Coordinates of C-alpha atoms and ligand atoms in Angstrom, one line a residue:
X1 CA 17.4 -5.6 235.8
X2 CA 14.1 -6.4 237.5
X3 CA 12.1 -8.8 235.4
X4 CA 8.7 -10.4 235.8
X5 CA 7.4 -13.4 234.3
X6 CA 3.8 -12.2 232.4
X7 CA 3.3 -15.6 230.8
X8 CA 4.4 -18.8 230.9
X9 CA 4.0 -21.6 228.2
X10 CA 0.7 -22.7 229.5
X11 CA -0.7 -19.2 229.7
X12 CA 0.5 -18.6 226.5
X13 CA -1.4 -21.5 225.0
X14 CA -4.5 -21.1 226.9
X15 CA -4.5 -17.2 225.5
X16 CA -4.1 -18.4 221.9
X17 CA -7.0 -21.1 222.4
X18 CA -9.3 -18.3 223.6
X19 CA -8.2 -16.2 221.0
X20 CA -9.0 -18.7 218.2
X21 CA -12.2 -19.1 219.7
X22 CA -13.0 -15.5 219.9
X23 CA -12.0 -15.5 216.1
X24 CA -14.6 -18.2 215.4
X25 CA -17.4 -16.7 217.5
X26 CA -16.9 -12.9 216.4
X27 CA -16.9 -13.8 212.7
X28 CA -19.7 -16.6 213.2
X29 CA -17.4 -19.2 211.7
X30 CA -14.5 -18.8 209.4
X31 CA -16.0 -18.1 206.3
X32 CA -13.9 -15.6 204.3
X33 CA -11.4 -15.6 207.4
X34 CA -7.8 -15.3 206.5
X35 CA -4.8 -14.7 209.1
X36 CA -1.8 -12.6 208.4
X37 CA 1.2 -12.7 210.7
X38 CA 3.4 -9.5 211.2
X39 CA 7.1 -10.5 210.6
X40 CA 9.1 -12.4 212.9
X41 CA 7.1 -13.7 216.0
X42 CA 3.4 -12.7 214.7
X43 CA 4.1 -15.4 212.2
X44 CA 4.4 -18.5 214.5
X45 CA 1.8 -17.1 216.3
X46 CA -0.7 -16.8 213.3
X47 CA 0.3 -20.5 212.3
X48 CA -0.7 -21.8 215.9
X49 CA -4.1 -19.9 216.0
X50 CA -4.6 -21.3 212.4
X51 CA -3.8 -24.9 213.6
X52 CA -6.4 -24.5 216.5
X53 CA -9.1 -23.0 214.2
X54 CA -8.5 -25.7 212.0
X55 CA -9.1 -28.4 214.9
X56 CA -12.3 -26.5 216.0
X57 CA -14.2 -25.6 212.6
X58 CA -12.6 -28.8 210.5
X59 CA -11.4 -26.5 207.8
X60 CA -8.3 -25.1 206.7
X61 CA -7.7 -21.2 207.1
X62 CA -5.0 -19.4 204.8
X63 CA -2.0 -17.8 206.7
X64 CA 0.0 -15.1 205.1
X65 CA 3.0 -12.8 206.3
X66 CA 3.6 -9.3 206.2
X67 CA 7.3 -8.3 206.8
X68 CA 7.3 -4.9 208.7
X69 CA 10.2 -3.9 210.8
X70 CA 10.8 -0.6 212.6
X71 CA 13.6 1.3 210.7
X72 CA 15.6 4.5 211.9
X73 CA 17.5 6.4 209.1
X74 CA 21.0 6.7 210.9
X75 CA 21.5 10.2 209.6
X76 CA 18.2 11.7 210.8
X77 CA 17.1 12.4 214.2
X78 CA 13.4 10.8 213.2
X79 CA 12.3 8.2 215.6
X80 CA 12.0 4.8 214.1
X81 CA 9.5 4.1 211.5
X82 CA 7.6 1.0 210.4
X83 CA 8.6 0.0 206.8
X84 CA 7.1 -2.9 204.7
X85 CA 9.8 -5.0 203.8
X86 CA 7.8 -7.8 201.9
X87 CA 4.5 -9.4 201.9
X88 CA 3.8 -13.1 201.1
X89 CA -0.1 -13.3 201.1
X90 CA -0.8 -16.1 198.4
X91 CA -4.5 -15.6 198.4
X92 CA -7.0 -13.0 197.4
X93 CA -8.0 -10.3 200.1
X94 CA -11.0 -9.1 198.4
X95 CA -14.0 -9.6 200.7
X96 CA -12.0 -11.3 203.2
X97 CA -12.0 -10.7 206.6
X98 CA -8.2 -10.3 207.6
X99 CA -7.0 -10.9 210.9
X100 CA -3.6 -9.6 211.6
X101 CA -1.5 -11.3 214.2
X102 CA 1.5 -9.6 216.1
X103 CA 3.1 -10.3 219.2
X104 CA 3.1 -6.9 220.8
X105 CA 1.1 -3.7 220.4
X106 CA 2.7 -0.5 221.3
X107 CA 2.2 2.7 219.5
X108 CA 0.0 1.2 216.6
X109 CA 2.3 2.2 214.0
X110 CA 3.2 -1.2 212.8
X111 CA -0.7 -2.2 212.7
X112 CA -1.4 1.2 210.7
X113 CA 1.4 0.1 208.2
X114 CA 0.4 -3.4 207.9
X115 CA -3.2 -1.9 207.3
X116 CA -1.8 0.1 204.3
X117 CA -0.3 -2.8 202.7
X118 CA -3.5 -4.9 202.9
X119 CA -5.5 -2.1 201.6
X120 CA -3.0 -1.7 198.7
X121 CA -3.5 -5.5 197.9
X122 CA -7.2 -5.3 197.4
X123 CA -10.4 -4.5 199.2
X124 CA -11.0 -6.7 202.4
X125 CA -14.3 -6.8 204.0
X126 CA -13.0 -6.2 207.5
X127 CA -9.4 -5.8 209.0
X128 CA -9.3 -7.2 212.4
X129 CA -6.0 -7.3 215.0
X130 CA -5.2 -10.0 217.3
X131 CA -2.1 -9.5 219.7
X132 CA -0.6 -11.6 222.4
X133 CA 0.5 -8.7 224.4
X134 CA -1.1 -5.1 224.4
X135 CA 1.5 -3.1 226.6
X136 CA -0.4 0.2 226.1
X137 CA 1.1 3.9 224.9
X138 CA -1.1 3.9 221.7
X139 CA -0.3 7.0 219.6
X140 CA -2.7 6.4 216.8
X141 CA -6.8 5.5 217.3
X142 CA -5.9 1.8 216.9
X143 CA -7.2 -0.9 219.1
X144 CA -6.6 -4.7 218.9
X145 CA -9.8 -7.1 218.7
X146 CA -8.4 -9.9 220.3
X147 CA -5.8 -9.6 223.3
X148 CA -3.8 -12.4 225.1
X149 CA -3.2 -10.0 227.7
X150 CA -3.2 -6.3 228.5
X151 CA 0.2 -5.5 230.3
X152 CA 0.8 -1.9 231.6
X153 CA 4.2 -0.8 231.0
X154 CA 6.3 2.2 231.3
X155 CA 7.6 3.4 228.1
X156 CA 11.1 2.2 229.0
X157 CA 10.3 -0.9 229.8
X158 CA 10.3 -3.8 227.1
X159 CA 8.1 -7.0 226.7
X160 CA 10.2 -10.0 225.7
X161 CA 8.1 -12.4 223.7
X162 CA 9.8 -16.0 223.3
X163 CA 8.1 -18.2 220.8
X164 CA 9.4 -21.7 220.5
X165 CA 9.8 -21.8 216.5
X166 CA 11.9 -18.9 216.9
X167 CA 13.5 -18.8 220.4
X168 CA 13.2 -22.5 221.4
X169 CA 10.8 -21.4 224.1
X170 CA 7.5 -20.2 224.9
X171 CA 7.3 -17.2 227.6
X172 CA 6.7 -13.8 228.1
X173 CA 8.9 -11.6 230.2
X174 CA 8.7 -7.8 231.3
X175 CA 12.2 -6.0 231.9
X176 CA 14.0 -3.0 232.1
X177 CA 16.5 -3.2 229.3
Ligands
LIG201 P1 4.2 -0.4 217.5 O1 4.2 -0.4 216.2 O2 2.9 -0.6 218.1 O3 4.6 0.8 218.0 O4 4.7 -1.7 218.1 C1 4.6 -2.9 217.9 C2 5.8 -3.8 216.9 O5 6.8 -3.4 217.5 C3 5.4 -5.1 217.0 O6 5.8 -5.7 215.7 C4 6.3 -5.5 218.0 O7 6.8 -6.9 217.5 C5 7.2 -4.6 218.5 N1 7.2 -3.9 219.6 C6 7.0 -3.0 220.0 N2 7.1 -2.7 221.8 C7 7.6 -4.0 221.8 C8 8.0 -5.0 223.1 O8 7.9 -4.3 224.2 N3 8.3 -6.3 222.9 C9 8.4 -6.7 221.6 N4 8.7 -8.0 221.9 N5 7.8 -6.0 220.9 C10 7.7 -4.8 220.7
LIG202 MG1 7.4 -7.1 215.5

């Protein structure tokens, strides 16, 4: 299999530093801004963004968790659907600017499911999306507000995101599985 390194540890850290600054700039500070990490790797990425934003703004920023995974009913020929497994959002989303954080944006179906879950909890002032990698192939009218790197992929390629908190290393690779 052909593999290509998309981001090393330094590039990943620089992208997160830029996104942290962009979140502050776009929202004219961090008043009412909260972060929500999506399931496995979006969560440590959200925590890293929160840490950087706290350093720059001198103020804590809440981080919640949405657990959404792709699920395929073995008995059906339907493609995988994102399903909500659980949420841990220990703050009020009403009137908040909720920045969803995920590792990879692909069809947009996970982001859509995440928005549904957030809207069930209240009425955010705005919902924004931050992703480390946008690999294209959207199937819904969804775009990210903050992108670490746009990586054109074929549908059969896969982006492998490794984050130290989960995988013991920081890098992004693209490969044909
Ligand atoms: P979507 O719902 O936009 O089709 O896919 C996004 C979700 O699936 C994200 O939560 C992401 O973690 C996962 N995903 C989709 N494609 C890839 C990929 O190529 N690599 C990785 N690491 N995750 C992916
Ligand atoms: Mg995911």
